XYZ file of C-alpha atoms in Angstrom:
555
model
C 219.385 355.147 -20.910
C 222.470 353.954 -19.089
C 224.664 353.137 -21.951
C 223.876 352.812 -25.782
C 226.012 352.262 -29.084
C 226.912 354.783 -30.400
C 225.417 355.369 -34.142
C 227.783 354.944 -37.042
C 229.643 358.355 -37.423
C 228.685 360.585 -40.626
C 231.258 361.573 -43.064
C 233.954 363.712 -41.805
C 233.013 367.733 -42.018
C 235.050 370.315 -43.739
C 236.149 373.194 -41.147
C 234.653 376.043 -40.765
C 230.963 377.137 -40.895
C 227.824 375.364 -40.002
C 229.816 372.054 -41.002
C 232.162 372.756 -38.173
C 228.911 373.455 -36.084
C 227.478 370.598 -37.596
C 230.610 368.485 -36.241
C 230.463 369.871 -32.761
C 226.510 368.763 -32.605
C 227.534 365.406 -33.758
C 230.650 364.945 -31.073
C 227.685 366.219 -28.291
C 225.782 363.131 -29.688
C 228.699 360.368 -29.463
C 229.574 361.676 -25.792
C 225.835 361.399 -24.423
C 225.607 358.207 -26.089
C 228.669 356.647 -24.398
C 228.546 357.593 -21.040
C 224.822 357.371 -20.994
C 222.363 360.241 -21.208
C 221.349 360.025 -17.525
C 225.268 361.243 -16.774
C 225.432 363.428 -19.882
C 222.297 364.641 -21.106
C 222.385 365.884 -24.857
C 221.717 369.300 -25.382
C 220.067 371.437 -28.066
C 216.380 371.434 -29.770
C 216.421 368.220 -31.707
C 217.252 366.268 -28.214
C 214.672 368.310 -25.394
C 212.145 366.224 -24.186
C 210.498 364.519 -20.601
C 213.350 362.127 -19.016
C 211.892 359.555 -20.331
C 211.979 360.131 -23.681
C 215.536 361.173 -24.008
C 217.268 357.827 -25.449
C 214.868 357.882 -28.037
C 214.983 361.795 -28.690
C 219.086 361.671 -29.154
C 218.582 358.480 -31.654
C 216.123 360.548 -33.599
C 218.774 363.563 -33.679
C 221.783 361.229 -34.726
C 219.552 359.571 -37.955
C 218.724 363.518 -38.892
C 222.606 364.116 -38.254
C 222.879 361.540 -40.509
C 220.736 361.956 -43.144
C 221.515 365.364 -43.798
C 225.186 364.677 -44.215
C 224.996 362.639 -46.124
C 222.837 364.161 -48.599
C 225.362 366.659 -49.053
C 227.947 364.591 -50.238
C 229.377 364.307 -53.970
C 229.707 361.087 -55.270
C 233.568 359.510 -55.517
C 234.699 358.187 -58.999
C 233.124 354.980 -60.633
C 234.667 352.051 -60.299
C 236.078 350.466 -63.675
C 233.561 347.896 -65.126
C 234.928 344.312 -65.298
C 235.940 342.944 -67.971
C 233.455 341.666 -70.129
C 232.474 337.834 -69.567
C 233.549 335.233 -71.834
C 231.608 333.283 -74.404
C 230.356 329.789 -73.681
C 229.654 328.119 -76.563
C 227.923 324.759 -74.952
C 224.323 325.119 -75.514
C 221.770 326.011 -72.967
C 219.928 323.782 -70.635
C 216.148 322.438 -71.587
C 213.766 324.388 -69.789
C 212.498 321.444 -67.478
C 216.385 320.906 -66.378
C 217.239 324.334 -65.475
C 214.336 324.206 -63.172
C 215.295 321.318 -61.717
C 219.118 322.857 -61.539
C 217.717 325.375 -59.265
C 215.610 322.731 -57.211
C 219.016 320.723 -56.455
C 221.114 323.650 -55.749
C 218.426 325.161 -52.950
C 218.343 321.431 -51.786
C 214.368 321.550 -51.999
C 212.669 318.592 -50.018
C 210.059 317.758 -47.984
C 210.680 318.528 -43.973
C 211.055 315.160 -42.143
C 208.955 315.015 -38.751
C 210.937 314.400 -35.609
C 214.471 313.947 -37.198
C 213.245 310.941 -39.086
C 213.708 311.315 -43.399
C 210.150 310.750 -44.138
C 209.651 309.423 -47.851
C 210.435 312.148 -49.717
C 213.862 312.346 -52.354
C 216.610 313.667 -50.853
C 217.212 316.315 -53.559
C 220.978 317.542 -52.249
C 222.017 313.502 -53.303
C 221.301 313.685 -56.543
C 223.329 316.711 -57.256
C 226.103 315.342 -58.375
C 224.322 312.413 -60.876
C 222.638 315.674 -61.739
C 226.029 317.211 -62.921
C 227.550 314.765 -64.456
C 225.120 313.892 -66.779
C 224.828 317.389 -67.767
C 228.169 317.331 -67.969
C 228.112 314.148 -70.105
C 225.709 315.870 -72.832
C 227.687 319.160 -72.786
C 224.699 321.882 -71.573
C 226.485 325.030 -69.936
C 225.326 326.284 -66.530
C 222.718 329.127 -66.731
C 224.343 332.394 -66.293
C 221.907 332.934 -63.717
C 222.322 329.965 -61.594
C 226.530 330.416 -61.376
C 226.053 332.072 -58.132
C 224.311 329.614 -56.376
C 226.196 326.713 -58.018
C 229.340 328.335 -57.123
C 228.191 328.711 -53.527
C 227.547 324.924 -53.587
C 230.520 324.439 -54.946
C 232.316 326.179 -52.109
C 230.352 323.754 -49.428
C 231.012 320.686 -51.082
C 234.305 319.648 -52.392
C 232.875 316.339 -54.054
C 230.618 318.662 -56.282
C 233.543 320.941 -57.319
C 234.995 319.252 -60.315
C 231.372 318.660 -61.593
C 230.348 321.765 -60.563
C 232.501 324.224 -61.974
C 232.626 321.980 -65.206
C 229.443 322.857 -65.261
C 229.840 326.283 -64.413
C 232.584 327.006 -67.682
C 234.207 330.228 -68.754
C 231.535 332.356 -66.697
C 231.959 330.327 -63.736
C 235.426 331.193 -63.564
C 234.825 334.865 -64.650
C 232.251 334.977 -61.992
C 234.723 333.926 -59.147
C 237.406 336.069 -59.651
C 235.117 339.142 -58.495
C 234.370 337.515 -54.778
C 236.937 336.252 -52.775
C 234.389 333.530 -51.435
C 234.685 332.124 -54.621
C 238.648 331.740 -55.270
C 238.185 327.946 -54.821
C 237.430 328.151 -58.250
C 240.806 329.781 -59.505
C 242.939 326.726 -58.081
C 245.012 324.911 -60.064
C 244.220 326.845 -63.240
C 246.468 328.612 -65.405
C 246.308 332.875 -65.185
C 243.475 334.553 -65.718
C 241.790 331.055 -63.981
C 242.396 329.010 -67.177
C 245.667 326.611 -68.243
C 246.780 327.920 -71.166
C 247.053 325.233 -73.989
C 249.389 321.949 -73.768
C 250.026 322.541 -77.510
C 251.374 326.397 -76.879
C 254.790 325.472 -75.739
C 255.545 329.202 -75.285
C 252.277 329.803 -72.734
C 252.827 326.331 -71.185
C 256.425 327.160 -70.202
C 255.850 330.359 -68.809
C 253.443 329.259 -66.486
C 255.597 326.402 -65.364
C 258.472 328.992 -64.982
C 255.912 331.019 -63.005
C 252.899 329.345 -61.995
C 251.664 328.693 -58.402
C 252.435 325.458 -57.349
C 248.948 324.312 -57.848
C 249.116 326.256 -61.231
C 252.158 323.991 -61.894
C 250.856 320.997 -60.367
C 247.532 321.155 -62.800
C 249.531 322.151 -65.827
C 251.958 318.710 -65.361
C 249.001 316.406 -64.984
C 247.124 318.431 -68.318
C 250.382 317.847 -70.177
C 251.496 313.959 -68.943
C 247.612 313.553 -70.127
C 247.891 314.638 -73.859
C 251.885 314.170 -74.322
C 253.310 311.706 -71.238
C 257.103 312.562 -72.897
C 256.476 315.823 -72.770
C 255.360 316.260 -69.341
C 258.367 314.015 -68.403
C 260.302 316.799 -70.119
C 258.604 320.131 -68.670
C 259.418 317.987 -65.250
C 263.209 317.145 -65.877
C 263.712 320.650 -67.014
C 263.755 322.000 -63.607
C 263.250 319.417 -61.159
C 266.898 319.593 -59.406
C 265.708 323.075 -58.291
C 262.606 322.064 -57.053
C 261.797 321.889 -52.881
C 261.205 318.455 -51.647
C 258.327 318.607 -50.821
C 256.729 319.905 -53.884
C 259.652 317.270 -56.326
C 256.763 314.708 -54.165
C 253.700 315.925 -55.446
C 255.107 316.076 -58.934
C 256.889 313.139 -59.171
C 252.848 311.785 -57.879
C 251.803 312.941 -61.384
C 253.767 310.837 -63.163
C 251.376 308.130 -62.388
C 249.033 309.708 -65.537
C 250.246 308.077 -68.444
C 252.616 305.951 -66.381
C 255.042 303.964 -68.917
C 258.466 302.546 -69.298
C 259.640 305.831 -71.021
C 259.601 306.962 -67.434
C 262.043 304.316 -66.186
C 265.207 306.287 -66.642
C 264.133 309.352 -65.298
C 262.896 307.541 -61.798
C 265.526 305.498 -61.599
C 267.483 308.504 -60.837
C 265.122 309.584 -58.481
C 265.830 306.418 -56.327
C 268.832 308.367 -54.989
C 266.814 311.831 -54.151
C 267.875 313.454 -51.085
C 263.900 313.037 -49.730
C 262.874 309.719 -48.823
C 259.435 310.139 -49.693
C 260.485 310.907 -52.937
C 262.657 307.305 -53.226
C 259.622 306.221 -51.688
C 257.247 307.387 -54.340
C 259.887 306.653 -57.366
C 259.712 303.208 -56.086
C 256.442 302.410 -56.239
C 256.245 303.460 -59.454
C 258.968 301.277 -60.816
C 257.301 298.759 -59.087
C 254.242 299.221 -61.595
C 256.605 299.021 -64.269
C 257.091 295.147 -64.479
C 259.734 295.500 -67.086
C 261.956 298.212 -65.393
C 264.970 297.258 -64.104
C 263.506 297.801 -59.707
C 261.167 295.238 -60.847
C 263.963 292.861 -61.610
C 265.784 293.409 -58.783
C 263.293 293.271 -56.457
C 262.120 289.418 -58.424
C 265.461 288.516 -57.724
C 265.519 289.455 -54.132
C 262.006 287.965 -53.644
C 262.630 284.763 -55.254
C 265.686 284.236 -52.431
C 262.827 284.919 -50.013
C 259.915 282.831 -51.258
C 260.084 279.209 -53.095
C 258.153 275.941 -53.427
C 259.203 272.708 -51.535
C 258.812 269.913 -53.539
C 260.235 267.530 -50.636
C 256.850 267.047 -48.804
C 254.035 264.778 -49.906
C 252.315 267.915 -51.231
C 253.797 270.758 -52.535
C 253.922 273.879 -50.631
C 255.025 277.429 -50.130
C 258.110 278.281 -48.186
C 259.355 281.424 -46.820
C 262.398 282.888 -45.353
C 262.164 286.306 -44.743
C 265.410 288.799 -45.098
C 267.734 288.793 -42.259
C 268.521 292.523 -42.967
C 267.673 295.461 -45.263
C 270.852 296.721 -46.612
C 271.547 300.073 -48.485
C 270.468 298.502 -51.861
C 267.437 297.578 -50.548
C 267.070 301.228 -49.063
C 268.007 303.082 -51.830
C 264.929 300.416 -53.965
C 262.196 302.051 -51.401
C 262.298 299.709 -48.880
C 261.949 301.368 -45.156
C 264.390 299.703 -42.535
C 262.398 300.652 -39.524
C 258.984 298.966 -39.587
C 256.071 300.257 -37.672
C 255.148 299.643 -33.933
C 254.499 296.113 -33.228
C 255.468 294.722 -36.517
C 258.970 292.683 -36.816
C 261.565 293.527 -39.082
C 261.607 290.414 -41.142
C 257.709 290.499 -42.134
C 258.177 294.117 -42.818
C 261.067 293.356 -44.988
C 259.643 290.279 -46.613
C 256.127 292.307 -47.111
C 257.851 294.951 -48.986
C 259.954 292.865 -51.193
C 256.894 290.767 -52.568
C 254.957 293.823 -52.667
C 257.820 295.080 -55.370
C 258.085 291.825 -57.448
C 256.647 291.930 -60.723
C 253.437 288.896 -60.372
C 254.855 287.935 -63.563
C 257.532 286.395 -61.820
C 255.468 283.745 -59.541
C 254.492 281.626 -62.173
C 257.723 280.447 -63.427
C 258.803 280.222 -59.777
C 255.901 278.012 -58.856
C 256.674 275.263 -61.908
C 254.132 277.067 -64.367
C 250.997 277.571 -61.978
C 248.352 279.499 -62.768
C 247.917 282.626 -59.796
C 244.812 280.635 -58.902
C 246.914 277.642 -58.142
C 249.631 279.460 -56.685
C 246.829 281.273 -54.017
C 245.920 277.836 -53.305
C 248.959 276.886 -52.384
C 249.750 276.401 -48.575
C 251.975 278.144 -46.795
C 254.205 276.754 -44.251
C 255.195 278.000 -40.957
C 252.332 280.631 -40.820
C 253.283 282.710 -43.014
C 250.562 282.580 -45.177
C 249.093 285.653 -43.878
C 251.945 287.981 -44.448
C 252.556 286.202 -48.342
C 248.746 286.793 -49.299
C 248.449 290.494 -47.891
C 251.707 291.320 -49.803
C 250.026 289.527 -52.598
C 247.059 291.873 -53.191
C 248.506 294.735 -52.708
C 250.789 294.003 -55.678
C 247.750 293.045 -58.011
C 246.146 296.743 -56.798
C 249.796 298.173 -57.602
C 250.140 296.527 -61.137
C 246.475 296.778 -61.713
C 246.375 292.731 -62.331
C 243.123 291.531 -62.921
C 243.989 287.908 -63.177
C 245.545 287.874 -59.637
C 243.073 289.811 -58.212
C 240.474 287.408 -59.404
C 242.721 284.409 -57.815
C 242.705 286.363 -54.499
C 239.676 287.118 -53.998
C 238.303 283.563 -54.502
C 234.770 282.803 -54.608
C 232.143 285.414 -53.069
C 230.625 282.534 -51.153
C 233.960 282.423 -48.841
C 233.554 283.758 -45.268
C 232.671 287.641 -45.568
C 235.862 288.796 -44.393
C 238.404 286.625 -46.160
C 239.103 284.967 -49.357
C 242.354 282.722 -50.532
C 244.516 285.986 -50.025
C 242.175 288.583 -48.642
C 241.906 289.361 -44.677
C 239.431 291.976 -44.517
C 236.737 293.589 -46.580
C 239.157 296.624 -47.924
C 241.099 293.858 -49.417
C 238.205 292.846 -51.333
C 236.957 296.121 -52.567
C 240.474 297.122 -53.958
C 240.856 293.823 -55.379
C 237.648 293.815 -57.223
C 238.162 297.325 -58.692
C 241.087 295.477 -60.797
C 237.992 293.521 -62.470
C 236.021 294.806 -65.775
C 232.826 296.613 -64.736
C 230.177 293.498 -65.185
C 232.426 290.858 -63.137
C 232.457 293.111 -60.520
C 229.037 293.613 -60.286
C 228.029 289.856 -60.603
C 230.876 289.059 -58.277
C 229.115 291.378 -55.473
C 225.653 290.342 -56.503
C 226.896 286.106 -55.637
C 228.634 288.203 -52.224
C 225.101 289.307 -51.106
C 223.337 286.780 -52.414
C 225.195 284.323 -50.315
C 225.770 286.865 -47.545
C 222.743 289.547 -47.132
C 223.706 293.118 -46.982
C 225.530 293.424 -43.403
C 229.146 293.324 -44.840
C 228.085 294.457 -48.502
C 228.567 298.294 -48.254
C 232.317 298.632 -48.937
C 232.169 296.383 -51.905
C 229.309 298.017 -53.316
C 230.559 300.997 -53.325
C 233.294 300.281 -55.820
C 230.828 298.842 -58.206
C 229.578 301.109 -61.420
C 226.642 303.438 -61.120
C 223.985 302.299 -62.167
C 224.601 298.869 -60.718
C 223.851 296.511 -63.614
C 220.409 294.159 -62.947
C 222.181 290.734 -61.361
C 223.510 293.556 -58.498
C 220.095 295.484 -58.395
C 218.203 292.498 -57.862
C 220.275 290.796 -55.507
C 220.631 294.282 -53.342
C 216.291 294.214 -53.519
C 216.093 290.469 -52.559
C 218.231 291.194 -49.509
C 216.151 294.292 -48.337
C 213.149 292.503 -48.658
C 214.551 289.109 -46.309
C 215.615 292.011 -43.869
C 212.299 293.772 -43.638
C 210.617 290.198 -43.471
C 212.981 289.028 -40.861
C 211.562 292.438 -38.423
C 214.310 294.129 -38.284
C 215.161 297.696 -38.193
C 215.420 299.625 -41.290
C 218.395 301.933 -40.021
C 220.904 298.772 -39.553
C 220.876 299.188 -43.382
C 220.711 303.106 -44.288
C 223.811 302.988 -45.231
C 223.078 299.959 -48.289
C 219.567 301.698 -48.863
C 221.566 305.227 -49.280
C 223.772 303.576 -52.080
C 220.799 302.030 -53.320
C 218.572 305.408 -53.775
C 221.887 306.773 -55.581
C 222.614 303.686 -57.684
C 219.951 301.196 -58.179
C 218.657 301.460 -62.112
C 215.351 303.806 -61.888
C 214.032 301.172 -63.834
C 213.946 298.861 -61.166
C 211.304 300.852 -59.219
C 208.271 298.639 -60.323
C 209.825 295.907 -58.754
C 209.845 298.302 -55.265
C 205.855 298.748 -55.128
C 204.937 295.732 -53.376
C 207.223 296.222 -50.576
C 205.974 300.314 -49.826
C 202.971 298.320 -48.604
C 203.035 298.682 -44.645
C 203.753 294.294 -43.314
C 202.258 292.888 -40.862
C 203.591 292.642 -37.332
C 204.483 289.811 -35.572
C 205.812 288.289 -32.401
C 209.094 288.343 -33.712
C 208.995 291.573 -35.117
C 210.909 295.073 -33.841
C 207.821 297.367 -32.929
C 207.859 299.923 -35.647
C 209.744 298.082 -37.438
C 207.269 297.813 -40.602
C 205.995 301.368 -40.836
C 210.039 302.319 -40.754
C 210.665 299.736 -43.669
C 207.385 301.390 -45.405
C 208.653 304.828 -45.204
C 212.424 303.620 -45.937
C 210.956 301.903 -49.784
C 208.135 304.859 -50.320
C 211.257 306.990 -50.285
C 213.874 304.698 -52.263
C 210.754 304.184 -55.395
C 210.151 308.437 -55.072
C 213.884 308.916 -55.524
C 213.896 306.211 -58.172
C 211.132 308.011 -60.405
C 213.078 311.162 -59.732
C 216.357 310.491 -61.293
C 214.163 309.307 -63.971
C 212.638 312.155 -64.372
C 216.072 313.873 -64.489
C 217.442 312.197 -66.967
C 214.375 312.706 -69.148
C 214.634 316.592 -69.008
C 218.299 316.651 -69.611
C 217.411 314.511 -72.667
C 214.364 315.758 -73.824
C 215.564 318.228 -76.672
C 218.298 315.183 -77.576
C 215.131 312.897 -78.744
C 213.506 315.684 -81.024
């Protein structure tokens, strides 16, 4: 043996005696095995053997070394137990569902041949459906399954919230004894829990002396159940606050939002941070009755008017010629970025601010529809729209953002005041629930699935049946047209997550394996096979969820 590791050392010897011999014997050992026993043969009885045999001979004398030291030793004190866990009082799981819960958390599925997903459920997807409608019904994690559903948990920051819901009092008991698991303690109050917003005395203490994510979570908890109060816990000590964390507070203002808010961000207009201004801005922008909201009308109404003078009415602009202090000190930002001019920058920013409610009077009584349809002169339309939307995302105005984003049978990429698909998607999460859906459902109708993905994804889960059925009409023209099924994995993803499980009968006719044509991909049809066997298995599955986690509700 020319060099070997030397074996973990025993526990140190007391002098004196065979434990000092014992020592010595053990020292021998470490030597031979570091310089190698062909330069330093062991010695004594427990090592003699042929040459060959001599590695193994001193690895046998270091495990008896071992061994026998250590079965001398006394045992050290016993830790102190934990504390005891903490009651949860939701009720326990159905038996079906907790199996399940330990099917989704070891991500269970089928193995897929040659990279492809074969037609089995992907289990790890349905996780967080999984959650949230245990969640929903208010069943408490099994105390057996905390580990592994902290451990998911850890992996996947989209299943935390859900997660450790889920996971409760024990959860958080659980994850204070591994450090793996300290995730869990963020943003909670000592101990891992807030304290209650109606215990002024606990609630102020931890704001006094809280982490800043303690502090951060405690804010949002109170501005949720008592917006004035929050406001107050805020004001309280907000001039000693660092910038940087005045920012993130100041951020959760934005829960529960209102014009008793006004004063307090007003004065934040003239914070030493400019993100700060920045941020107290835009909220006061939100506010159409605050008093930025007026000023910014005012200065917008200098910039944008309607000429009358023409044979048709239409829009004119003049953009500011300069962004003064005022201006500054309202959130506007002087410098613009790279390649943009000043005056568009300006003039984007200003309309951006304006209260909508302004336009209308502005416009001789239009309607927003009628305003959008209004043209623009001296191409500026462009810069007027784009400003346009992102005030109806700002103010959360449903009746612009309906004017804006026009008819779903317009061009994919644009509307009356839209110039990309983003545009869309944030303008149609201003709309109720079911326009949305049959708004998107007319899109792919009128457009297949190719640019559907980013406004599906803001629609509610389960999509409601116009959207399902226009999503499976549009799969099946794509699989009859012979194309490949992997141009749309990304629409049939969304689909296996949020298609109604009911609508899997209407699936079985197209699992069957098509014909294939001239004009068809080769492969094509088995890949569209596989690609519905697994969208109808995954269908029946979060079916069959659902029914567990309900079963003991319909006895």
């Amino acid at each position: 043996m020319d060099t070997a590791t030397p074996p973990s050392a025993p526990p140190a010897a007391r002098p004196g005696g065979a434990d000092a011999d014992s020592a010595r014997a053990w020292e021998e050992l470490v030597t031979s095995a570091l310089l190698g026993t062909d330069r330093r043969p062991p010695t004594g009885p427990t090592t003699s053997g042929t040459a060959q045999d001599v590695p193994g001979a001193l690895l046998d004398a270091a495990a008896l070394h071992t061994v026998r030291r250590r079965a001398g030793l006394r045992p050290g004190p016993a830790a102190p137990p934990p504390e005891r866990a903490p009651e949860d009082p939701r009720g326990p799981l159905p038996a079906a569902a907790r199996v399940r819960l330990d099917q989704l958390l070891a991500g269970r599925a089928a193995p897929s041949p040659a990279g492809r997903r074969g037609a089995a459920p992907d289990v790890a997807e349905l996780l967080p459906q999984w959650l949230a409608l245990a969640n929903e019904l208010g069943y408490g994690a099994p105390p057996a399954t905390l580990p592994a559903l902290l451990d998911a948990a850890r992996a996947r920051t989209d299943l935390r919230p859900q997660a450790l819901r889920l996971a409760g009092p024990r959860g958080l008991w659980l994850a204070r004894l591994n450090p793996e698991w300290k995730f869990a303690l963020r943003g909670t109050g000592a101990g891992g829990r807030l304290p209650s917003t109606e215990d002024p005395k606990e609630v102020r203490a931890l704001w006094d002396e809280g982490l800043f994510a303690e502090r951060v979570a405690l804010l949002t908890a109170v501005r949720t159940r008592d917006a004035a109060a929050g406001l107050a816990l805020l004001a309280s000590t907000w001039p000693t606050e660092r910038a940087e964390d005045r920012l993130m507070f100041l951020d959760s203002l934005r829960t529960g939002l209102s014009d008793a808010d006004e004063e307090f961000l007003e004065a934040a207009l003239s914070d030493r941070s400019r993100n700060v201004r920045s941020t107290a801005a835009e909220l006061l922008s939100a506010l159409p009755a605050s008093a930025l909201a007026g000023r910014m009308a005012g200065r917008a109404a200098t910039c944008v008017g309607l000429d009358r003078t023409a044979g048709s009415p239409a829009i004119v602009v003049e953009a500011p010629h300069e962004c003064d202090a005022a201006m500054q000190r309202d959130g506007l930002a002087a410098t613009p970025p790279t390649g943009r001019g000043e005056r568009s920058w300006w003039l984007g920013q200003l309309v951006e601010a304006a209260p909508l409610s302004c336009w209308p009077a502005r416009f001789g009584g239009r309607r927003p529809e009628d305003i959008v349809a209004l043209p623009v002169a001296d191409d500026w339309q462009a810069e007027l729209h784009a400003a346009w939307c992102r005030a109806a995302v700002r103010q959360r105005d449903a009746d612009w953002s309906r004017a804006l984003l026009g008819s779903p049978a317009a061009p994919p990429a644009t509307g009356p005041g839209t110039s990309s698909l983003a545009e869309r998607a944030q303008l149609l999460s201003m709309l109720p629930t079911d326009e949305r859906a049959c708004w998107v459902a007319s899109f792919v109708a009128a457009h297949g699935l190719s640019e559907a993905f980013q406004l599906l994804g803001v629609c509610a889960v389960p999509w409601d049946e116009p959207l399902g059925a226009a999503v499976i009409d549009a799969l099946d023209i794509a699989r009859d047209a012979g194309s490949y099924p992997w141009s749309f994995s990304g629409v049939m993803g969304l689909a296996e997550r949020c298609l109604d499980p009911a609508a899997a009968h209407r699936l079985e006719s197209l699992t069957a394996l098509p014909d294939e044509t001239e004009d068809t991909a080769p492969g094509a049809g088995g890949y569209w096979s596989e690609a519905f066997r697994r969208l109808v298995s995954t269908l029946r599955l979060r079916a069959a969820m659902r029914a567990e986690l309900l079963a003991e509700r319909s006895v």
